[in-house]
Amino acid sequence: GAGVSQSPSNKVTEKGKDVELRCDPISGHTALYWYRQRLGQGLEFLIYFQGNSAPDKSGLPSDRFSAERTGESVSTLTIQRTQQEDSAVYLCASSLGGGGGASNEQFFGPGTRLTVL
Amino acid sequence: GEDVEQSLFLSVREGDSSVINCTYTDSSSTYLYWYKQEPGAGLQLLTYIFSNMDMKQDQRLTVLLNKKDKHLSLRIADTQTGDSAIYFCAERIYSSASKIIFGSGTRLSIRP
């Protein structure tokens, strides 16, 4: 597709269940980011993948959160034993490469709204 | 520490200029960004400035950077109803190639 896509767009789950969120980056983009956006707040960095390098997991809030990426394509963010505090919009972004500047502009997907009851 | 702060709301009259302000704490910032988020849509990069610049203009948008005060602003000239959105200030810190720190966003509303 032309842009970053995410699925599902909305997910409602019960506390304690596991959820998987999917991100399809723009084809050819080597860098992929996951962010969390709580209601009325800014984006909170979660994890970053760049090519074949080890991912930067420094933003993951707990060991209940994990993410994988298959090569330079699809990524899944998994939240185990969900808690109500996990309710947020989870945004994925991709860029041609890592680092700053216009050439590495991050293109964002529409997000997955997760509600934990 | 790493922190980016913005005021939460701004209301301007259509046709006036909007000025959205942002302060950041990390002096090792390399790039500073302004993103726009419209309802139900993902974030869109509006413009960015490298930390060795103090001003950047792009059509109706003017970005001013005061590195001494760690203050960034976005001016939108001739504000239109289509400019209604949440505007996020963000910084990329030098010590991490990956991490961008976002502010909480400023909701811009336009009065007729």
PDB file of C-alpha atoms in Angstrom:
ATOM      1  CA  GLY A   1       0.000   0.000   0.000  1.00  0.00           C
ATOM      2  CA  ALA A   2       0.899   3.646  -0.202  1.00  0.00           C
ATOM      3  CA  GLY A   3       1.198   4.263   3.507  1.00  0.00           C
ATOM      4  CA  VAL A   4       1.701   2.601   6.862  1.00  0.00           C
ATOM      5  CA  SER A   5      -1.226   0.423   7.792  1.00  0.00           C
ATOM      6  CA  GLN A   6      -2.177  -0.962  11.177  1.00  0.00           C
ATOM      7  CA  SER A   7      -4.656  -3.539  12.295  1.00  0.00           C
ATOM      8  CA  PRO A   8      -7.006  -3.790  13.962  1.00  0.00           C
ATOM      9  CA  SER A   9      -8.127  -0.179  14.054  1.00  0.00           C
ATOM     10  CA  ASN A  10      -9.947  -0.815  17.324  1.00  0.00           C
ATOM     11  CA  LYS A  11      -9.511  -3.555  19.880  1.00  0.00           C
ATOM     12  CA  VAL A  12     -11.537  -4.078  23.030  1.00  0.00           C
ATOM     13  CA  THR A  13     -10.288  -6.737  25.385  1.00  0.00           C
ATOM     14  CA  GLU A  14     -10.757  -7.931  28.921  1.00  0.00           C
ATOM     15  CA  LYS A  15      -8.172  -7.368  31.598  1.00  0.00           C
ATOM     16  CA  GLY A  16      -5.717 -10.241  31.710  1.00  0.00           C
ATOM     17  CA  LYS A  17      -6.018 -11.241  28.057  1.00  0.00           C
ATOM     18  CA  ASP A  18      -3.167 -11.021  25.536  1.00  0.00           C
ATOM     19  CA  VAL A  19      -3.404  -8.820  22.446  1.00  0.00           C
ATOM     20  CA  GLU A  20      -1.438  -8.578  19.222  1.00  0.00           C
ATOM     21  CA  LEU A  21      -1.254  -5.408  17.182  1.00  0.00           C
ATOM     22  CA  ARG A  22       0.043  -5.412  13.636  1.00  0.00           C
ATOM     23  CA  CYS A  23       1.918  -2.851  11.592  1.00  0.00           C
ATOM     24  CA  ASP A  24       2.663  -2.963   7.873  1.00  0.00           C
ATOM     25  CA  PRO A  25       5.319  -0.348   7.085  1.00  0.00           C
ATOM     26  CA  ILE A  26       5.891   1.351   3.776  1.00  0.00           C
ATOM     27  CA  SER A  27       7.723  -0.985   1.424  1.00  0.00           C
ATOM     28  CA  GLY A  28      11.462  -0.342   1.459  1.00  0.00           C
ATOM     29  CA  HIS A  29      11.500   1.411   4.815  1.00  0.00           C
ATOM     30  CA  THR A  30      14.170  -0.104   6.996  1.00  0.00           C
ATOM     31  CA  ALA A  31      13.237   1.653  10.228  1.00  0.00           C
ATOM     32  CA  LEU A  32      10.068   0.962  12.200  1.00  0.00           C
ATOM     33  CA  TYR A  33       8.871   2.544  15.426  1.00  0.00           C
ATOM     34  CA  TRP A  34       6.094   1.819  17.904  1.00  0.00           C
ATOM     35  CA  TYR A  35       4.622   4.549  20.110  1.00  0.00           C
ATOM     36  CA  ARG A  36       1.855   4.697  22.682  1.00  0.00           C
ATOM     37  CA  GLN A  37      -0.454   7.693  22.963  1.00  0.00           C
ATOM     38  CA  ARG A  38      -2.610   7.901  26.038  1.00  0.00           C
ATOM     39  CA  LEU A  39      -5.681  10.134  25.963  1.00  0.00           C
ATOM     40  CA  GLY A  40      -4.674  13.797  25.931  1.00  0.00           C
ATOM     41  CA  GLN A  41      -0.977  13.029  26.031  1.00  0.00           C
ATOM     42  CA  GLY A  42       1.947  13.022  23.665  1.00  0.00           C
ATOM     43  CA  LEU A  43       3.554  10.021  22.073  1.00  0.00           C
ATOM     44  CA  GLU A  44       5.577   7.700  24.234  1.00  0.00           C
ATOM     45  CA  PHE A  45       8.360   5.831  22.446  1.00  0.00           C
ATOM     46  CA  LEU A  46       8.166   2.065  22.879  1.00  0.00           C
ATOM     47  CA  ILE A  47      10.540   0.275  20.498  1.00  0.00           C
ATOM     48  CA  TYR A  48      12.588   0.853  17.336  1.00  0.00           C
ATOM     49  CA  PHE A  49      13.730  -1.584  14.643  1.00  0.00           C
ATOM     50  CA  GLN A  50      16.431  -0.684  12.140  1.00  0.00           C
ATOM     51  CA  GLY A  51      17.383  -3.217   9.503  1.00  0.00           C
ATOM     52  CA  ASN A  52      19.132  -6.221  10.993  1.00  0.00           C
ATOM     53  CA  SER A  53      20.355  -4.374  14.083  1.00  0.00           C
ATOM     54  CA  ALA A  54      19.203  -5.342  17.534  1.00  0.00           C
ATOM     55  CA  PRO A  55      16.017  -3.405  18.322  1.00  0.00           C
ATOM     56  CA  ASP A  56      16.044  -0.518  20.782  1.00  0.00           C
ATOM     57  CA  LYS A  57      13.591  -1.725  23.424  1.00  0.00           C
ATOM     58  CA  SER A  58      14.349   1.018  25.927  1.00  0.00           C
ATOM     59  CA  GLY A  59      10.818   2.425  25.840  1.00  0.00           C
ATOM     60  CA  LEU A  60       8.909  -0.759  26.613  1.00  0.00           C
ATOM     61  CA  PRO A  61       7.137  -0.097  29.928  1.00  0.00           C
ATOM     62  CA  SER A  62       7.215  -3.645  31.289  1.00  0.00           C
ATOM     63  CA  ASP A  63       8.075  -7.212  30.367  1.00  0.00           C
ATOM     64  CA  ARG A  64       4.444  -7.709  29.384  1.00  0.00           C
ATOM     65  CA  PHE A  65       5.259  -5.787  26.215  1.00  0.00           C
ATOM     66  CA  SER A  66       7.215  -7.302  23.351  1.00  0.00           C
ATOM     67  CA  ALA A  67       7.552  -6.708  19.636  1.00  0.00           C
ATOM     68  CA  GLU A  68       8.900  -8.568  16.660  1.00  0.00           C
ATOM     69  CA  ARG A  69       9.661  -7.638  13.131  1.00  0.00           C
ATOM     70  CA  THR A  70      10.068 -10.012  10.209  1.00  0.00           C
ATOM     71  CA  GLY A  71      12.997  -8.753   8.175  1.00  0.00           C
ATOM     72  CA  GLU A  72      12.111  -5.290   6.973  1.00  0.00           C
ATOM     73  CA  SER A  73       8.388  -5.878   6.778  1.00  0.00           C
ATOM     74  CA  VAL A  74       5.551  -6.545   9.170  1.00  0.00           C
ATOM     75  CA  SER A  75       5.872  -5.926  12.888  1.00  0.00           C
ATOM     76  CA  THR A  76       3.672  -7.155  15.712  1.00  0.00           C
ATOM     77  CA  LEU A  77       3.415  -5.614  19.147  1.00  0.00           C
ATOM     78  CA  THR A  78       2.226  -8.055  21.792  1.00  0.00           C
ATOM     79  CA  ILE A  79       0.859  -7.076  25.175  1.00  0.00           C
ATOM     80  CA  GLN A  80       0.436  -9.963  27.585  1.00  0.00           C
ATOM     81  CA  ARG A  81      -1.955  -9.988  30.535  1.00  0.00           C
ATOM     82  CA  THR A  82      -3.376  -6.602  29.585  1.00  0.00           C
ATOM     83  CA  GLN A  83      -4.164  -4.060  32.288  1.00  0.00           C
ATOM     84  CA  GLN A  84      -6.556  -1.123  32.177  1.00  0.00           C
ATOM     85  CA  GLU A  85      -3.565   1.231  32.161  1.00  0.00           C
ATOM     86  CA  ASP A  86      -2.597  -0.244  28.766  1.00  0.00           C
ATOM     87  CA  SER A  87      -5.634   1.443  27.197  1.00  0.00           C
ATOM     88  CA  ALA A  88      -4.269   3.858  24.607  1.00  0.00           C
ATOM     89  CA  VAL A  89      -3.742   4.379  20.893  1.00  0.00           C
ATOM     90  CA  TYR A  90      -0.733   2.452  19.648  1.00  0.00           C
ATOM     91  CA  LEU A  91       0.941   4.123  16.707  1.00  0.00           C
ATOM     92  CA  CYS A  92       3.428   2.641  14.296  1.00  0.00           C
ATOM     93  CA  ALA A  93       5.736   4.657  12.058  1.00  0.00           C
ATOM     94  CA  SER A  94       8.310   3.771   9.436  1.00  0.00           C
ATOM     95  CA  SER A  95      11.111   5.659   7.759  1.00  0.00           C
ATOM     96  CA  LEU A  96      13.599   5.002   4.980  1.00  0.00           C
ATOM     97  CA  GLY A  97      16.436   4.851   7.494  1.00  0.00           C
ATOM     98  CA  GLY A  98      17.245   5.798  11.045  1.00  0.00           C
ATOM     99  CA  GLY A  99      18.554   9.158  12.205  1.00  0.00           C
ATOM    100  CA  GLY A 100      17.195  12.634  11.675  1.00  0.00           C
ATOM    101  CA  GLY A 101      16.454  14.909   8.755  1.00  0.00           C
ATOM    102  CA  ALA A 102      13.923  14.952   5.970  1.00  0.00           C
ATOM    103  CA  SER A 103      15.253  11.821   4.318  1.00  0.00           C
ATOM    104  CA  ASN A 104      14.336   9.845   7.391  1.00  0.00           C
ATOM    105  CA  GLU A 105      10.939  11.369   7.950  1.00  0.00           C
ATOM    106  CA  GLN A 106       8.690   9.098   9.960  1.00  0.00           C
ATOM    107  CA  PHE A 107       5.406   8.194   8.300  1.00  0.00           C
ATOM    108  CA  PHE A 108       2.739   7.267  10.798  1.00  0.00           C
ATOM    109  CA  GLY A 109      -0.062   4.761  10.549  1.00  0.00           C
ATOM    110  CA  PRO A 110      -3.587   5.575  11.766  1.00  0.00           C
ATOM    111  CA  GLY A 111      -3.057   3.674  15.006  1.00  0.00           C
ATOM    112  CA  THR A 112      -4.840   0.931  16.908  1.00  0.00           C
ATOM    113  CA  ARG A 113      -7.120   2.077  19.700  1.00  0.00           C
ATOM    114  CA  LEU A 114      -6.863  -0.449  22.520  1.00  0.00           C
ATOM    115  CA  THR A 115      -9.448  -0.490  25.277  1.00  0.00           C
ATOM    116  CA  VAL A 116      -8.932  -2.802  28.226  1.00  0.00           C
ATOM    117  CA  LEU A 117     -12.079  -3.356  30.265  1.00  0.00           C
TER     118      LEU A 117
ATOM    119  CA  GLY B   1      16.186  14.662  31.667  1.00  0.00           C
ATOM    120  CA  GLU B   2      14.251  14.555  28.475  1.00  0.00           C
ATOM    121  CA  ASP B   3      11.063  16.585  28.440  1.00  0.00           C
ATOM    122  CA  VAL B   4       9.098  18.576  25.887  1.00  0.00           C
ATOM    123  CA  GLU B   5       6.339  20.902  27.049  1.00  0.00           C
ATOM    124  CA  GLN B   6       3.563  22.688  25.211  1.00  0.00           C
ATOM    125  CA  SER B   7       0.412  24.514  26.187  1.00  0.00           C
ATOM    126  CA  LEU B   8      -2.656  22.353  25.679  1.00  0.00           C
ATOM    127  CA  PHE B   9      -4.977  24.721  23.843  1.00  0.00           C
ATOM    128  CA  LEU B  10      -4.885  27.671  21.464  1.00  0.00           C
ATOM    129  CA  SER B  11      -7.831  29.460  19.901  1.00  0.00           C
ATOM    130  CA  VAL B  12      -7.397  31.968  17.071  1.00  0.00           C
ATOM    131  CA  ARG B  13      -9.657  33.812  14.687  1.00  0.00           C
ATOM    132  CA  GLU B  14      -9.701  32.691  11.077  1.00  0.00           C
ATOM    133  CA  GLY B  15      -7.226  34.737   9.055  1.00  0.00           C
ATOM    134  CA  ASP B  16      -5.063  35.630  12.057  1.00  0.00           C
ATOM    135  CA  SER B  17      -1.645  34.125  12.753  1.00  0.00           C
ATOM    136  CA  SER B  18      -1.301  31.236  15.168  1.00  0.00           C
ATOM    137  CA  VAL B  19       1.806  30.835  17.279  1.00  0.00           C
ATOM    138  CA  ILE B  20       2.344  27.527  19.034  1.00  0.00           C
ATOM    139  CA  ASN B  21       5.162  27.399  21.549  1.00  0.00           C
ATOM    140  CA  CYS B  22       7.260  24.554  22.870  1.00  0.00           C
ATOM    141  CA  THR B  23      10.095  24.213  25.353  1.00  0.00           C
ATOM    142  CA  TYR B  24      12.492  21.315  25.637  1.00  0.00           C
ATOM    143  CA  THR B  25      15.126  20.343  28.139  1.00  0.00           C
ATOM    144  CA  ASP B  26      17.734  18.285  26.319  1.00  0.00           C
ATOM    145  CA  SER B  27      20.513  20.541  25.052  1.00  0.00           C
ATOM    146  CA  SER B  28      21.864  17.769  22.837  1.00  0.00           C
ATOM    147  CA  SER B  29      18.861  17.866  20.518  1.00  0.00           C
ATOM    148  CA  THR B  30      19.779  17.462  16.875  1.00  0.00           C
ATOM    149  CA  TYR B  31      16.476  17.893  15.085  1.00  0.00           C
ATOM    150  CA  LEU B  32      13.258  19.504  16.262  1.00  0.00           C
ATOM    151  CA  TYR B  33       9.980  18.703  14.586  1.00  0.00           C
ATOM    152  CA  TRP B  34       6.419  19.875  14.290  1.00  0.00           C
ATOM    153  CA  TYR B  35       3.773  17.247  13.596  1.00  0.00           C
ATOM    154  CA  LYS B  36       0.075  17.736  12.871  1.00  0.00           C
ATOM    155  CA  GLN B  37      -2.596  15.271  13.941  1.00  0.00           C
ATOM    156  CA  GLU B  38      -6.073  15.642  12.528  1.00  0.00           C
ATOM    157  CA  PRO B  39      -9.020  13.767  14.086  1.00  0.00           C
ATOM    158  CA  GLY B  40      -8.909  10.053  13.297  1.00  0.00           C
ATOM    159  CA  ALA B  41      -5.692  10.383  11.344  1.00  0.00           C
ATOM    160  CA  GLY B  42      -2.067   9.564  11.972  1.00  0.00           C
ATOM    161  CA  LEU B  43       0.600  12.147  12.622  1.00  0.00           C
ATOM    162  CA  GLN B  44       1.911  14.089   9.679  1.00  0.00           C
ATOM    163  CA  LEU B  45       5.309  15.768   9.681  1.00  0.00           C
ATOM    164  CA  LEU B  46       4.782  19.464   8.981  1.00  0.00           C
ATOM    165  CA  THR B  47       8.298  20.755   9.181  1.00  0.00           C
ATOM    166  CA  TYR B  48      11.561  20.295  11.012  1.00  0.00           C
ATOM    167  CA  ILE B  49      14.598  22.351  11.889  1.00  0.00           C
ATOM    168  CA  PHE B  50      18.160  21.313  12.502  1.00  0.00           C
ATOM    169  CA  SER B  51      19.565  22.520  15.791  1.00  0.00           C
ATOM    170  CA  ASN B  52      22.184  24.776  14.193  1.00  0.00           C
ATOM    171  CA  MET B  53      19.479  26.849  12.497  1.00  0.00           C
ATOM    172  CA  ASP B  54      17.407  29.567  14.129  1.00  0.00           C
ATOM    173  CA  MET B  55      14.654  29.987  11.583  1.00  0.00           C
ATOM    174  CA  LYS B  56      12.989  28.059   8.800  1.00  0.00           C
ATOM    175  CA  GLN B  57      10.160  29.236   6.581  1.00  0.00           C
ATOM    176  CA  ASP B  58       7.949  27.053   4.448  1.00  0.00           C
ATOM    177  CA  GLN B  59       4.977  28.791   2.825  1.00  0.00           C
ATOM    178  CA  ARG B  60       2.601  29.733   5.666  1.00  0.00           C
ATOM    179  CA  LEU B  61       4.770  28.059   8.296  1.00  0.00           C
ATOM    180  CA  THR B  62       7.639  29.728  10.141  1.00  0.00           C
ATOM    181  CA  VAL B  63       9.691  27.854  12.718  1.00  0.00           C
ATOM    182  CA  LEU B  64      11.808  29.797  15.181  1.00  0.00           C
ATOM    183  CA  LEU B  65      14.411  28.124  17.378  1.00  0.00           C
ATOM    184  CA  ASN B  66      16.024  29.796  20.374  1.00  0.00           C
ATOM    185  CA  LYS B  67      18.624  27.264  21.371  1.00  0.00           C
ATOM    186  CA  LYS B  68      19.837  29.274  24.368  1.00  0.00           C
ATOM    187  CA  ASP B  69      16.356  29.260  25.907  1.00  0.00           C
ATOM    188  CA  LYS B  70      15.491  25.818  24.447  1.00  0.00           C
ATOM    189  CA  HIS B  71      12.374  27.328  22.939  1.00  0.00           C
ATOM    190  CA  LEU B  72      10.755  26.362  19.655  1.00  0.00           C
ATOM    191  CA  SER B  73       7.741  28.009  18.022  1.00  0.00           C
ATOM    192  CA  LEU B  74       5.554  27.372  15.019  1.00  0.00           C
ATOM    193  CA  ARG B  75       3.803  30.293  13.390  1.00  0.00           C
ATOM    194  CA  ILE B  76       0.977  29.635  10.965  1.00  0.00           C
ATOM    195  CA  ALA B  77       0.123  32.687   8.893  1.00  0.00           C
ATOM    196  CA  ASP B  78      -3.442  33.343   7.713  1.00  0.00           C
ATOM    197  CA  THR B  79      -4.875  30.486   9.792  1.00  0.00           C
ATOM    198  CA  GLN B  80      -7.645  28.557   8.043  1.00  0.00           C
ATOM    199  CA  THR B  81     -10.302  26.151   9.329  1.00  0.00           C
ATOM    200  CA  GLY B  82      -8.293  23.310   7.807  1.00  0.00           C
ATOM    201  CA  ASP B  83      -5.513  24.096  10.252  1.00  0.00           C
ATOM    202  CA  SER B  84      -7.646  22.850  13.144  1.00  0.00           C
ATOM    203  CA  ALA B  85      -5.698  19.955  14.613  1.00  0.00           C
ATOM    204  CA  ILE B  86      -3.372  18.957  17.402  1.00  0.00           C
ATOM    205  CA  TYR B  87       0.204  20.104  16.857  1.00  0.00           C
ATOM    206  CA  PHE B  88       3.040  18.151  18.437  1.00  0.00           C
ATOM    207  CA  CYS B  89       6.505  19.459  19.059  1.00  0.00           C
ATOM    208  CA  ALA B  90       9.206  16.784  19.151  1.00  0.00           C
ATOM    209  CA  GLU B  91      12.965  16.556  19.546  1.00  0.00           C
ATOM    210  CA  ARG B  92      15.450  13.955  18.437  1.00  0.00           C
ATOM    211  CA  ILE B  93      18.175  13.662  21.001  1.00  0.00           C
ATOM    212  CA  TYR B  94      21.763  13.194  19.970  1.00  0.00           C
ATOM    213  CA  SER B  95      22.469  10.298  22.273  1.00  0.00           C
ATOM    214  CA  SER B  96      19.923   8.087  20.567  1.00  0.00           C
ATOM    215  CA  ALA B  97      19.467   7.547  16.854  1.00  0.00           C
ATOM    216  CA  SER B  98      16.052   6.177  17.479  1.00  0.00           C
ATOM    217  CA  LYS B  99      14.337   8.111  20.168  1.00  0.00           C
ATOM    218  CA  ILE B 100      12.144  11.111  19.497  1.00  0.00           C
ATOM    219  CA  ILE B 101      10.592  12.830  22.503  1.00  0.00           C
ATOM    220  CA  PHE B 102       7.136  14.269  21.872  1.00  0.00           C
ATOM    221  CA  GLY B 103       5.270  16.986  23.712  1.00  0.00           C
ATOM    222  CA  SER B 104       1.660  16.504  24.782  1.00  0.00           C
ATOM    223  CA  GLY B 105       0.337  18.449  21.830  1.00  0.00           C
ATOM    224  CA  THR B 106      -1.451  21.796  21.424  1.00  0.00           C
ATOM    225  CA  ARG B 107      -5.035  21.688  20.208  1.00  0.00           C
ATOM    226  CA  LEU B 108      -5.576  24.556  17.774  1.00  0.00           C
ATOM    227  CA  SER B 109      -9.149  25.672  17.254  1.00  0.00           C
ATOM    228  CA  ILE B 110     -10.250  28.303  14.760  1.00  0.00           C
ATOM    229  CA  ARG B 111     -12.986  30.854  15.477  1.00  0.00           C
ATOM    230  CA  PRO B 112     -14.965  32.275  12.534  1.00  0.00           C
TER     231      PRO B 112
END
